[in-house]
PDB file of C-alpha atoms in Angstrom:
ATOM      1  CA  MET A 120     -34.463   4.135 -44.876  1.00 51.00           C
ATOM      2  CA  ALA A 121     -35.314   6.276 -41.876  1.00 55.00           C
ATOM      3  CA  GLN A 122     -32.850   9.103 -43.389  1.00 69.00           C
ATOM      4  CA  THR A 123     -34.546   8.915 -46.719  1.00 77.00           C
ATOM      5  CA  GLU A 124     -38.141   8.565 -45.933  1.00 77.00           C
ATOM      6  CA  GLU A 125     -40.518  10.723 -43.871  1.00 80.00           C
ATOM      7  CA  ILE A 126     -42.845   7.957 -43.114  1.00 84.00           C
ATOM      8  CA  PHE A 127     -42.461   4.191 -43.528  1.00 84.00           C
ATOM      9  CA  PHE A 128     -44.417   1.054 -42.300  1.00 89.00           C
ATOM     10  CA  MET A 129     -42.971  -2.094 -41.379  1.00 90.00           C
ATOM     11  CA  ASP A 130     -45.124  -5.222 -40.470  1.00 92.00           C
ATOM     12  CA  ILE A 131     -43.343  -6.844 -37.471  1.00 91.00           C
ATOM     13  CA  PRO A 132     -45.548  -9.388 -35.547  1.00 84.00           C
ATOM     14  CA  LEU A 133     -42.846 -10.235 -32.990  1.00 91.00           C
ATOM     15  CA  LEU A 134     -41.721  -6.205 -32.790  1.00 94.00           C
ATOM     16  CA  PHE A 135     -42.098  -5.980 -28.904  1.00 95.00           C
ATOM     17  CA  GLU A 136     -40.989  -9.521 -28.288  1.00 94.00           C
ATOM     18  CA  GLN A 137     -37.625  -9.385 -30.105  1.00 94.00           C
ATOM     19  CA  ASP A 138     -37.410  -5.586 -28.807  1.00 92.00           C
ATOM     20  CA  TYR A 139     -37.013  -3.867 -32.130  1.00 93.00           C
ATOM     21  CA  VAL A 140     -39.429  -1.150 -30.754  1.00 92.00           C
ATOM     22  CA  SER A 141     -36.394   0.995 -30.023  1.00 91.00           C
ATOM     23  CA  TRP A 142     -35.695   1.402 -33.816  1.00 90.00           C
ATOM     24  CA  PHE A 143     -38.905   3.341 -34.280  1.00 91.00           C
ATOM     25  CA  ASP A 144     -40.258   6.922 -33.391  1.00 90.00           C
ATOM     26  CA  GLU A 145     -43.715   5.390 -33.152  1.00 92.00           C
ATOM     27  CA  THR A 146     -45.436   2.070 -33.089  1.00 94.00           C
ATOM     28  CA  TRP A 147     -48.983   1.371 -34.640  1.00 95.00           C
ATOM     29  CA  LEU A 148     -50.873  -1.669 -33.267  1.00 95.00           C
ATOM     30  CA  VAL A 149     -53.417  -2.937 -35.417  1.00 95.00           C
ATOM     31  CA  TYR A 150     -55.797  -4.741 -32.861  1.00 94.00           C
ATOM     32  CA  VAL A 151     -58.418  -7.391 -33.164  1.00 95.00           C
ATOM     33  CA  ASP A 152     -60.400  -9.517 -30.711  1.00 95.00           C
ATOM     34  CA  ARG A 153     -58.737 -12.998 -30.194  1.00 95.00           C
ATOM     35  CA  ASP A 154     -61.555 -15.004 -31.792  1.00 96.00           C
ATOM     36  CA  VAL A 155     -61.636 -12.664 -35.026  1.00 96.00           C
ATOM     37  CA  GLN A 156     -57.629 -13.303 -34.918  1.00 95.00           C
ATOM     38  CA  VAL A 157     -57.784 -16.862 -34.844  1.00 97.00           C
ATOM     39  CA  GLU A 158     -60.639 -16.966 -37.578  1.00 97.00           C
ATOM     40  CA  ARG A 159     -58.643 -14.829 -39.871  1.00 96.00           C
ATOM     41  CA  LEU A 160     -55.297 -16.626 -39.484  1.00 96.00           C
ATOM     42  CA  MET A 161     -57.170 -19.878 -39.981  1.00 98.00           C
ATOM     43  CA  LYS A 162     -58.697 -18.588 -43.299  1.00 98.00           C
ATOM     44  CA  ARG A 163     -55.392 -16.986 -44.629  1.00 97.00           C
ATOM     45  CA  ASP A 164     -53.007 -19.552 -43.783  1.00 98.00           C
ATOM     46  CA  HIS A 165     -55.162 -22.701 -44.164  1.00 98.00           C
ATOM     47  CA  LEU A 166     -54.564 -23.608 -40.534  1.00 98.00           C
ATOM     48  CA  SER A 167     -56.575 -25.619 -38.250  1.00 98.00           C
ATOM     49  CA  LYS A 168     -58.075 -23.767 -35.049  1.00 98.00           C
ATOM     50  CA  ASP A 169     -55.388 -25.475 -32.886  1.00 98.00           C
ATOM     51  CA  GLU A 170     -52.577 -24.709 -35.356  1.00 98.00           C
ATOM     52  CA  SER A 171     -53.886 -21.027 -35.240  1.00 97.00           C
ATOM     53  CA  GLU A 172     -53.710 -20.894 -31.584  1.00 96.00           C
ATOM     54  CA  SER A 173     -50.390 -22.452 -31.582  1.00 96.00           C
ATOM     55  CA  ARG A 174     -48.771 -19.799 -33.492  1.00 94.00           C
ATOM     56  CA  LEU A 175     -50.599 -16.868 -31.627  1.00 93.00           C
ATOM     57  CA  ALA A 176     -49.248 -18.427 -28.480  1.00 93.00           C
ATOM     58  CA  ALA A 177     -45.591 -17.616 -29.779  1.00 89.00           C
ATOM     59  CA  GLN A 178     -46.688 -14.104 -29.475  1.00 91.00           C
ATOM     60  CA  TRP A 179     -47.390 -11.670 -26.607  1.00 93.00           C
ATOM     61  CA  PRO A 180     -51.111 -11.237 -26.045  1.00 92.00           C
ATOM     62  CA  LEU A 181     -52.581  -7.965 -28.126  1.00 91.00           C
ATOM     63  CA  GLU A 182     -53.768  -6.709 -24.969  1.00 91.00           C
ATOM     64  CA  LYS A 183     -50.074  -6.406 -23.634  1.00 94.00           C
ATOM     65  CA  LYS A 184     -49.010  -4.933 -26.856  1.00 95.00           C
ATOM     66  CA  LYS A 185     -51.683  -2.258 -26.559  1.00 94.00           C
ATOM     67  CA  ASP A 186     -50.148  -0.846 -23.442  1.00 94.00           C
ATOM     68  CA  LEU A 187     -46.792  -0.495 -25.277  1.00 95.00           C
ATOM     69  CA  ALA A 188     -47.831   0.870 -28.826  1.00 95.00           C
ATOM     70  CA  SER A 189     -48.021   4.492 -29.581  1.00 93.00           C
ATOM     71  CA  HIS A 190     -51.258   4.161 -31.174  1.00 94.00           C
ATOM     72  CA  VAL A 191     -53.911   1.424 -31.401  1.00 95.00           C
ATOM     73  CA  LEU A 192     -56.085   0.686 -34.682  1.00 96.00           C
ATOM     74  CA  ASN A 193     -59.108  -1.370 -34.188  1.00 96.00           C
ATOM     75  CA  ASN A 194     -59.356  -3.948 -37.092  1.00 96.00           C
ATOM     76  CA  ASN A 195     -62.401  -5.786 -35.875  1.00 96.00           C
ATOM     77  CA  GLY A 196     -64.477  -4.100 -38.784  1.00 94.00           C
ATOM     78  CA  ASN A 197     -63.769  -4.237 -42.545  1.00 95.00           C
ATOM     79  CA  GLN A 198     -60.582  -2.960 -44.517  1.00 95.00           C
ATOM     80  CA  ASP A 199     -62.288   0.494 -45.108  1.00 97.00           C
ATOM     81  CA  GLN A 200     -62.912   1.114 -41.544  1.00 96.00           C
ATOM     82  CA  LEU A 201     -59.319   0.279 -40.795  1.00 96.00           C
ATOM     83  CA  LEU A 202     -58.183   2.659 -43.596  1.00 96.00           C
ATOM     84  CA  THR A 203     -60.336   5.350 -42.356  1.00 95.00           C
ATOM     85  CA  GLN A 204     -58.170   5.176 -38.812  1.00 94.00           C
ATOM     86  CA  VAL A 205     -54.966   5.012 -40.650  1.00 94.00           C
ATOM     87  CA  PHE A 206     -55.662   8.101 -42.598  1.00 93.00           C
ATOM     88  CA  SER A 207     -57.063   9.925 -39.547  1.00 92.00           C
ATOM     89  CA  LEU A 208     -53.582   9.394 -37.825  1.00 92.00           C
ATOM     90  CA  LEU A 209     -51.686  10.303 -40.895  1.00 91.00           C
ATOM     91  CA  GLU A 210     -53.777  13.528 -40.807  1.00 89.00           C
ATOM     92  CA  GLY A 211     -53.219  14.111 -37.278  1.00 85.00           C
ATOM     93  CA  GLY A 212     -56.851  13.324 -36.182  1.00 68.00           C
ATOM     94  CA  LYS A 213     -58.098  11.045 -33.586  1.00 66.00           C
ATOM     95  CA  LYS A 214     -54.872   9.788 -31.640  1.00 64.00           C
ATOM     96  CA  ASP A 215     -56.190   5.878 -31.814  1.00 63.00           C
ATOM     97  CA  ASP A 216     -58.885   3.573 -30.788  1.00 63.00           C
ATOM     98  CA  ARG A 217     -58.158   4.304 -27.108  1.00 58.00           C
ATOM     99  CA  ASP A 218     -59.330   7.905 -27.239  1.00 53.00           C
TER     100      ASP A 218
END
């Protein structure tokens, strides 16, 4: 796919944990505060708080991933705010939420 597409996106929750990062030129981390992450996971997958926490425990903390990602997008707001950040990065604007 990398040979036929200029840009493509993949959603890989265990990207860093499984060492897939070398497959990509850049990595964009969509970051969210832990409490928001748990709440959204509970709602999306109809899980209890304990089940959500257990699932997230299998992943590295997002704080650790922030240091490894090429760019960090803040997803604590709404979808429009996230898309604004995506378009800004695609257009070469603000590098990421760490700027």
